[in-house]
Tab-separated table of C-alpha atoms and ligand atoms in Angstrom:
chain	number	residue	atom	x	y	z
U	1	MET	CA	60.783	105.394	74.755
U	2	HIS	CA	63.166	108.262	75.755
U	3	ALA	CA	63.798	110.940	73.216
U	4	ILE	CA	67.216	110.230	72.618
U	5	GLU	CA	66.896	106.764	71.848
U	6	ARG	CA	63.959	107.703	69.503
U	7	ALA	CA	66.173	110.338	67.818
U	8	ARG	CA	69.143	107.238	67.794
U	9	GLU	CA	66.436	105.068	65.973
U	10	LEU	CA	65.630	107.808	63.161
U	11	LEU	CA	69.008	108.290	62.295
U	12	SER	CA	70.096	104.779	61.933
U	13	ASN	CA	67.356	104.324	59.655
U	14	PHE	CA	67.533	107.037	57.521
U	15	GLY	CA	70.512	107.489	54.341
U	16	ARG	CA	70.381	110.952	53.809
U	17	ILE	CA	71.153	113.626	56.359
U	18	VAL	CA	71.181	117.317	56.565
U	19	VAL	CA	72.809	118.979	59.765
U	20	PHE	CA	71.526	122.590	59.856
U	21	THR	CA	73.732	124.660	62.637
U	22	GLY	CA	73.449	128.359	64.318
U	23	ALA	CA	75.359	130.043	66.473
U	24	GLY	CA	74.339	127.849	69.688
U	25	VAL	CA	76.614	124.640	68.168
U	26	SER	CA	79.705	127.043	68.660
U	27	ALA	CA	78.516	128.324	72.068
U	28	ASP	CA	80.299	125.202	73.626
U	29	SER	CA	83.530	126.611	72.253
U	30	GLY	CA	83.374	129.930	73.976
U	31	VAL	CA	81.706	131.751	70.525
U	32	PRO	CA	78.702	134.127	71.933
U	33	THR	CA	75.422	133.143	70.289
U	34	PHE	CA	73.294	136.220	68.853
U	35	ARG	CA	70.240	135.724	71.099
U	36	GLY	CA	68.823	133.317	73.647
U	37	SER	CA	68.864	133.696	77.146
U	38	SER	CA	73.032	132.905	77.979
U	39	SER	CA	74.053	136.195	79.489
U	40	ASP	CA	76.863	135.902	76.920
U	41	ALA	CA	74.514	136.739	73.997
U	42	LEU	CA	76.492	138.482	71.295
U	43	TRP	CA	73.988	140.924	70.534
U	44	GLY	CA	72.522	141.428	73.899
U	45	LYS	CA	75.216	144.579	74.066
U	46	TYR	CA	75.068	145.480	70.359
U	47	ASP	CA	71.899	146.570	67.998
U	48	PRO	CA	72.139	144.046	65.129
U	49	GLN	CA	70.560	146.067	62.916
U	50	GLN	CA	72.752	148.647	63.315
U	51	LEU	CA	76.223	146.839	63.243
U	52	ALA	CA	75.465	143.696	60.862
U	53	SER	CA	73.937	145.676	58.114
U	54	PRO	CA	75.226	147.754	55.333
U	55	GLU	CA	73.629	150.725	56.395
U	56	GLY	CA	75.209	150.430	59.951
U	57	PHE	CA	78.586	150.028	58.403
U	58	GLU	CA	78.016	153.084	55.731
U	59	ALA	CA	76.938	155.062	58.943
U	60	ASP	CA	80.191	154.347	61.230
U	61	PRO	CA	82.939	152.022	59.407
U	62	LYS	CA	85.042	151.777	62.709
U	63	LEU	CA	82.300	150.949	65.011
U	64	VAL	CA	81.362	148.305	62.863
U	65	TYR	CA	84.541	146.917	61.845
U	66	ASP	CA	86.127	146.997	65.291
U	67	TRP	CA	83.015	145.005	66.303
U	68	TYR	CA	84.204	142.271	63.949
U	69	THR	CA	87.713	142.733	65.277
U	70	TRP	CA	86.317	142.024	68.581
U	71	ARG	CA	84.780	138.834	67.314
U	72	ARG	CA	87.666	137.580	65.904
U	73	SER	CA	89.774	138.261	68.468
U	74	GLN	CA	87.284	135.841	70.130
U	75	LEU	CA	88.091	133.663	67.676
U	76	ALA	CA	91.775	132.873	67.944
U	77	SER	CA	91.645	131.199	70.928
U	78	VAL	CA	88.454	128.946	70.709
U	79	THR	CA	88.445	125.297	69.088
U	80	PRO	CA	85.576	123.027	67.690
U	81	ASN	CA	83.949	121.588	70.728
U	82	PRO	CA	82.617	117.680	71.046
U	83	GLY	CA	79.437	118.758	68.840
U	84	HIS	CA	81.287	119.689	66.055
U	85	ASN	CA	83.416	116.979	66.366
U	86	ALA	CA	79.905	114.563	66.221
U	87	ILE	CA	78.578	116.395	63.004
U	88	ALA	CA	82.127	115.592	61.722
U	89	VAL	CA	81.806	111.948	62.392
U	90	LEU	CA	78.348	112.095	60.684
U	91	GLN	CA	79.765	113.685	57.366
U	92	ARG	CA	82.820	110.988	57.477
U	93	GLU	CA	80.548	108.173	58.265
U	94	ARG	CA	77.294	108.952	56.873
U	95	GLY	CA	77.938	111.480	54.036
U	96	ALA	CA	75.668	114.251	56.054
U	97	ILE	CA	75.907	117.606	54.329
U	98	VAL	CA	76.140	120.205	57.123
U	99	ILE	CA	74.404	123.909	55.987
U	100	THR	CA	75.209	126.884	58.513
U	101	GLN	CA	74.357	130.006	59.703
U	102	ASN	CA	77.774	130.600	61.380
U	103	VAL	CA	80.839	132.664	59.633
U	104	ASP	CA	83.118	131.081	62.628
U	105	GLY	CA	84.840	128.541	60.632
U	106	LEU	CA	84.871	125.824	63.308
U	107	HIS	CA	82.590	123.445	60.857
U	108	GLU	CA	85.311	123.536	58.398
U	109	ARG	CA	88.248	122.993	61.014
U	110	VAL	CA	87.064	119.458	61.715
U	111	ALA	CA	84.978	118.596	58.881
U	112	PRO	CA	86.550	115.415	56.443
U	113	SER	CA	88.242	117.122	53.144
U	114	ASN	CA	85.899	116.039	50.790
U	115	ALA	CA	82.764	117.077	53.269
U	116	ARG	CA	80.429	119.695	52.102
U	117	VAL	CA	79.633	122.659	54.678
U	118	LEU	CA	77.082	125.200	52.567
U	119	ARG	CA	77.737	128.412	54.458
U	120	LEU	CA	74.620	130.309	54.385
U	121	HIS	CA	75.816	133.720	55.909
U	122	GLY	CA	79.891	133.460	54.571
U	123	THR	CA	82.910	133.757	56.684
U	124	ILE	CA	83.982	136.263	59.623
U	125	LEU	CA	87.530	135.091	58.333
U	126	GLU	CA	87.802	136.953	55.230
U	127	ASP	CA	87.247	140.591	54.346
U	128	GLN	CA	85.453	141.347	50.958
U	129	CYS	CA	85.738	144.914	48.975
U	130	THR	CA	82.619	146.879	49.534
U	131	ASP	CA	83.061	147.861	44.995
U	132	CYS	CA	85.018	145.139	43.403
U	133	SER	CA	85.540	141.367	43.839
U	134	HIS	CA	88.846	141.827	45.773
U	135	ARG	CA	88.817	139.297	48.855
U	136	GLU	CA	91.459	138.710	51.917
U	137	THR	CA	91.762	136.000	54.302
U	138	ILE	CA	92.061	137.479	57.739
U	139	GLY	CA	94.778	135.825	59.868
U	140	LEU	CA	93.634	135.516	63.373
U	141	THR	CA	96.770	136.416	65.134
U	142	ALA	CA	97.427	139.344	63.184
U	143	LEU	CA	93.902	141.442	62.903
U	144	PRO	CA	93.964	143.865	60.351
U	145	PRO	CA	92.172	147.695	60.936
U	146	LEU	CA	89.804	149.006	58.733
U	147	ARG	CA	91.383	149.991	55.377
U	148	ASP	CA	90.696	150.952	51.467
U	149	CYS	CA	90.617	148.710	49.133
U	150	PRO	CA	94.027	148.309	47.515
U	151	ARG	CA	92.471	147.859	43.979
U	152	CYS	CA	89.859	150.310	43.897
U	153	LEU	CA	88.392	152.949	46.093
U	154	GLY	CA	86.291	150.875	47.946
U	155	LYS	CA	86.636	149.517	51.461
U	156	MET	CA	87.500	146.440	53.316
U	157	ARG	CA	84.514	144.795	55.224
U	158	PRO	CA	83.899	141.216	56.731
U	159	ALA	CA	82.690	138.498	54.045
U	160	VAL	CA	79.675	138.270	55.773
U	161	VAL	CA	75.819	138.303	54.620
U	162	TRP	CA	74.211	141.349	56.165
U	163	PHE	CA	70.704	142.185	57.387
U	164	GLY	CA	69.271	143.251	54.193
U	165	GLU	CA	71.551	141.700	51.814
U	166	SER	CA	70.850	138.984	49.817
U	167	LEU	CA	72.467	135.108	50.414
U	168	ASP	CA	74.677	133.853	47.789
U	169	GLY	CA	72.633	132.465	45.143
U	170	ALA	CA	74.245	129.010	44.335
U	171	THR	CA	74.935	128.250	48.071
U	172	LEU	CA	71.146	129.112	48.760
U	173	HIS	CA	70.287	126.808	45.480
U	174	ALA	CA	72.633	123.580	46.951
U	175	ALA	CA	71.002	123.767	50.494
U	176	ASP	CA	67.633	124.251	48.685
U	177	ASP	CA	67.991	120.904	47.011
U	178	ALA	CA	69.947	119.471	50.067
U	179	CYS	CA	66.687	120.011	52.178
U	180	THR	CA	64.434	118.998	49.526
U	181	SER	CA	66.067	115.748	48.794
U	182	ALA	CA	66.784	114.764	52.799
U	183	ASP	CA	65.355	111.760	54.562
U	184	LEU	CA	66.350	113.132	57.976
U	185	MET	CA	67.672	116.849	59.025
U	186	ILE	CA	69.349	117.282	62.562
U	187	VAL	CA	68.541	121.230	63.966
U	188	VAL	CA	71.539	121.935	65.938
U	189	GLY	CA	71.589	125.323	68.015
U	190	THR	CA	69.615	127.704	66.494
U	191	SER	CA	66.598	129.964	67.553
U	192	GLY	CA	64.949	129.651	63.632
U	193	GLN	CA	64.649	133.697	63.571
U	194	VAL	CA	66.623	134.519	60.363
U	195	TRP	CA	65.541	133.925	57.210
U	196	PRO	CA	65.532	132.719	54.405
U	197	ALA	CA	68.088	130.257	56.609
U	198	ALA	CA	65.176	128.838	58.752
U	199	GLY	CA	62.886	128.417	55.531
U	200	LEU	CA	64.986	125.532	54.794
U	201	VAL	CA	63.844	123.267	57.966
U	202	HIS	CA	60.462	124.161	56.784
U	203	ARG	CA	61.354	123.327	52.959
U	204	ALA	CA	63.000	119.643	54.632
U	205	LYS	CA	59.671	119.051	56.403
U	206	ARG	CA	57.776	119.759	53.380
U	207	ALA	CA	59.799	117.625	51.676
U	208	ARG	CA	58.955	114.748	54.318
U	209	ALA	CA	62.306	114.227	55.740
U	210	LYS	CA	62.269	113.762	59.908
U	211	VAL	CA	63.584	116.435	62.161
U	212	ILE	CA	65.601	116.286	65.198
U	213	VAL	CA	65.832	119.681	67.076
U	214	VAL	CA	68.834	119.928	69.152
U	215	ASN	CA	68.693	122.973	71.804
U	216	LEU	CA	69.110	124.487	74.899
U	217	GLU	CA	65.701	125.775	75.095
U	218	PRO	CA	62.566	125.929	73.261
U	219	SER	CA	62.660	127.478	69.675
U	220	GLU	CA	60.972	128.293	66.547
U	221	LEU	CA	61.423	125.530	64.962
U	222	ASP	CA	60.414	122.600	67.854
U	223	ASP	CA	57.085	122.566	65.986
U	224	LEU	CA	58.408	121.023	63.115
U	225	ALA	CA	60.393	118.812	65.135
U	226	ASP	CA	59.751	114.791	65.321
U	227	VAL	CA	62.094	114.812	68.156
U	228	VAL	CA	63.179	117.562	70.068
U	229	LEU	CA	66.526	116.939	72.930
U	230	HIS	CA	66.957	120.000	74.938
U	231	GLY	CA	70.620	120.253	76.249
U	232	ARG	CA	74.098	121.508	75.314
U	233	ALA	CA	74.983	120.742	72.046
U	234	ALA	CA	78.245	119.530	73.170
U	235	GLU	CA	76.585	116.726	75.235
U	236	VAL	CA	73.596	115.817	73.450
U	237	LEU	CA	74.989	115.433	69.949
U	238	PRO	CA	78.384	112.555	71.162
U	239	ALA	CA	75.242	111.120	73.093
U	240	LEU	CA	72.857	110.971	69.897
U	241	VAL	CA	75.944	110.061	67.356
U	242	GLN	CA	77.170	107.307	70.192
U	243	LEU	CA	80.604	108.443	70.686
I	301	BV8	C1	67.433	139.117	53.321
I	301	BV8	C2	76.146	137.296	59.334
I	301	BV8	C3	66.476	140.015	51.522
I	301	BV8	C4	76.891	138.649	59.829
I	301	BV8	C5	73.832	137.133	60.128
I	301	BV8	C6	64.043	143.972	57.756
I	301	BV8	C7	65.105	144.884	57.323
I	301	BV8	C8	65.850	143.480	56.113
I	301	BV8	C9	65.359	142.314	56.315
I	301	BV8	C10	64.817	141.768	57.090
I	301	BV8	C11	64.061	142.809	57.800
I	301	BV8	N1	63.316	141.809	58.435
I	301	BV8	C12	63.517	140.544	58.702
I	301	BV8	C13	64.170	140.343	57.316
I	301	BV8	C14	64.796	139.367	56.858
I	301	BV8	C15	66.003	139.149	57.869
I	301	BV8	C16	65.807	138.344	58.922
I	301	BV8	O1	65.379	137.266	58.748
I	301	BV8	N2	65.492	138.991	60.292
I	301	BV8	C17	65.287	138.396	61.313
I	301	BV8	C18	66.347	139.063	62.714
I	301	BV8	C19	63.610	139.008	61.647
I	301	BV8	N3	66.885	138.384	57.069
I	301	BV8	C20	68.031	139.127	55.963
I	301	BV8	O2	68.010	140.060	56.241
I	301	BV8	C21	68.668	138.052	55.375
I	301	BV8	N4	68.829	138.626	54.141
I	301	BV8	O3	66.347	138.874	53.591
I	301	BV8	O4	67.732	139.561	52.086
I	301	BV8	C22	66.607	140.511	50.218
I	301	BV8	C23	65.897	140.109	49.428
I	301	BV8	C24	65.872	140.545	48.451
I	301	BV8	C25	67.139	141.523	47.863
I	301	BV8	C26	67.836	142.152	48.978
I	301	BV8	C27	67.694	141.374	50.029
I	301	BV8	C28	70.387	137.805	55.547
I	301	BV8	C29	70.057	137.472	56.922
I	301	BV8	C30	71.760	137.188	57.370
I	301	BV8	C31	72.023	137.752	58.605
I	301	BV8	N5	73.446	137.643	59.095
I	301	BV8	N6	75.316	136.577	60.187
I	301	BV8	C32	77.236	138.343	61.298
I	301	BV8	O5	77.629	137.246	61.607
I	301	BV8	O6	77.619	139.207	61.834
I	301	BV8	S1	72.808	136.129	60.791
I	301	BV8	C33	73.129	135.693	62.246
I	301	BV8	O7	72.256	135.014	62.940
I	301	BV8	C34	73.960	134.884	62.193
I	301	BV8	O8	74.597	134.157	60.925
I	301	BV8	C35	73.545	133.719	63.526
I	301	BV8	O9	73.773	132.026	62.865
I	301	BV8	C36	72.085	133.577	62.721
I	301	BV8	C37	70.859	133.062	62.931
I	301	BV8	O10	70.781	132.784	64.578
I	301	BV8	P1	71.172	131.477	65.224
I	301	BV8	O11	72.200	131.060	64.669
I	301	BV8	O12	69.853	131.330	65.335
I	301	BV8	O13	72.081	132.264	66.763
I	301	BV8	P2	70.586	132.878	67.711
I	301	BV8	O14	71.494	133.524	68.663
I	301	BV8	O15	69.307	133.556	67.511
I	301	BV8	O16	70.375	131.542	68.574
I	301	BV8	C38	71.285	130.410	69.203
I	301	BV8	C39	70.394	129.074	69.600
I	301	BV8	O17	71.106	128.300	70.184
I	301	BV8	C40	69.166	129.952	70.840
I	301	BV8	O18	68.156	129.342	70.478
I	301	BV8	C41	69.944	128.994	71.775
I	301	BV8	O19	69.228	128.646	72.399
I	301	BV8	C42	70.746	128.228	71.578
I	301	BV8	N7	71.884	127.762	72.205
I	301	BV8	C43	72.644	128.290	72.747
I	301	BV8	N8	73.981	127.660	73.818
I	301	BV8	C44	73.447	126.185	72.842
I	301	BV8	C45	72.348	126.129	72.396
I	301	BV8	N9	71.992	125.020	71.685
I	301	BV8	C46	72.620	123.952	72.055
I	301	BV8	N10	73.780	123.958	72.687
I	301	BV8	C47	74.434	125.399	73.448
I	301	BV8	N11	75.483	124.971	73.970
I	302	ZN	ZN1	88.011	147.122	45.671
């Protein structure tokens, strides 16, 4: 039986579905990934430990903030792709829960209003203060500069989770619960290198969920898969969901 047919069979047999995504699901929208072989990999040009970390921001706030401004400027012109839309169909028709490592907000743009999108690593579409609870939504058409917090002596920084920072406890707990009770996990576009996010796939597997991996190239999570579908998410997911 072809892998896609096996995957479709799993999809039709199970009720509680979790879709776990990484940067690869947004690659077909033109958003650069973080690693991977494609030349557009975001971090091929920058040292991630230098930029996406509190130490990096502390050392050079303008360099780090300018990197996010560059990424935000890219986001202004991208739209969700057929991979995002296929996942939204699973949310609407099968009550699937989306757990994403992405900060680009593309799942949220097409998700049904009552659907859950658990954002493990925060959002690039907001800034938060380094020192108080003040947050500001970022308008992608009028990107703000590095600036001080209007309420305290802190600085405004992207509302993402940096390396060395803890994930939001409630979000991680909700994601862990979803993975523990899932019958099927569809893993899309992630190298599986970032923790504790990647640990959620192990959690689902231990809870005896079936796992389908959709990825452009082999990943660290392929060993956990019952079915591996290599290809572009924007092509494989519509075929899987039979749009
Ligand atoms: C934590 C937001 C601890 C920011 C991100 C040393 C020091 C500090 C920490 C660590 C350390 N060593 C290890 C750690 C833990 C660290 C970690 O996991 N490091 C890794 C690199 C080894 N984790 C952390 O620091 C986490 N926090 O551990 O806290 C702690 C504990 C107690 C108290 C205090 C602290 C926080 C991690 C969160 C980091 N933030 N993003 C930003 O965006 O700027 S992570 C970043 O990587 C993105 O969110 C991204 O989504 C995520 C994961 O990457 P992927 O999504 O998998 O993307 P990648 O490019 O890797 O892969 C894409 C895949 O898609 C590829 O396989 C490719 O083949 C495929 N693909 C490409 N195109 C397509 C495709 N597939 C399908 N279709 C296509 N078209
Ligand atoms: Zn403040």
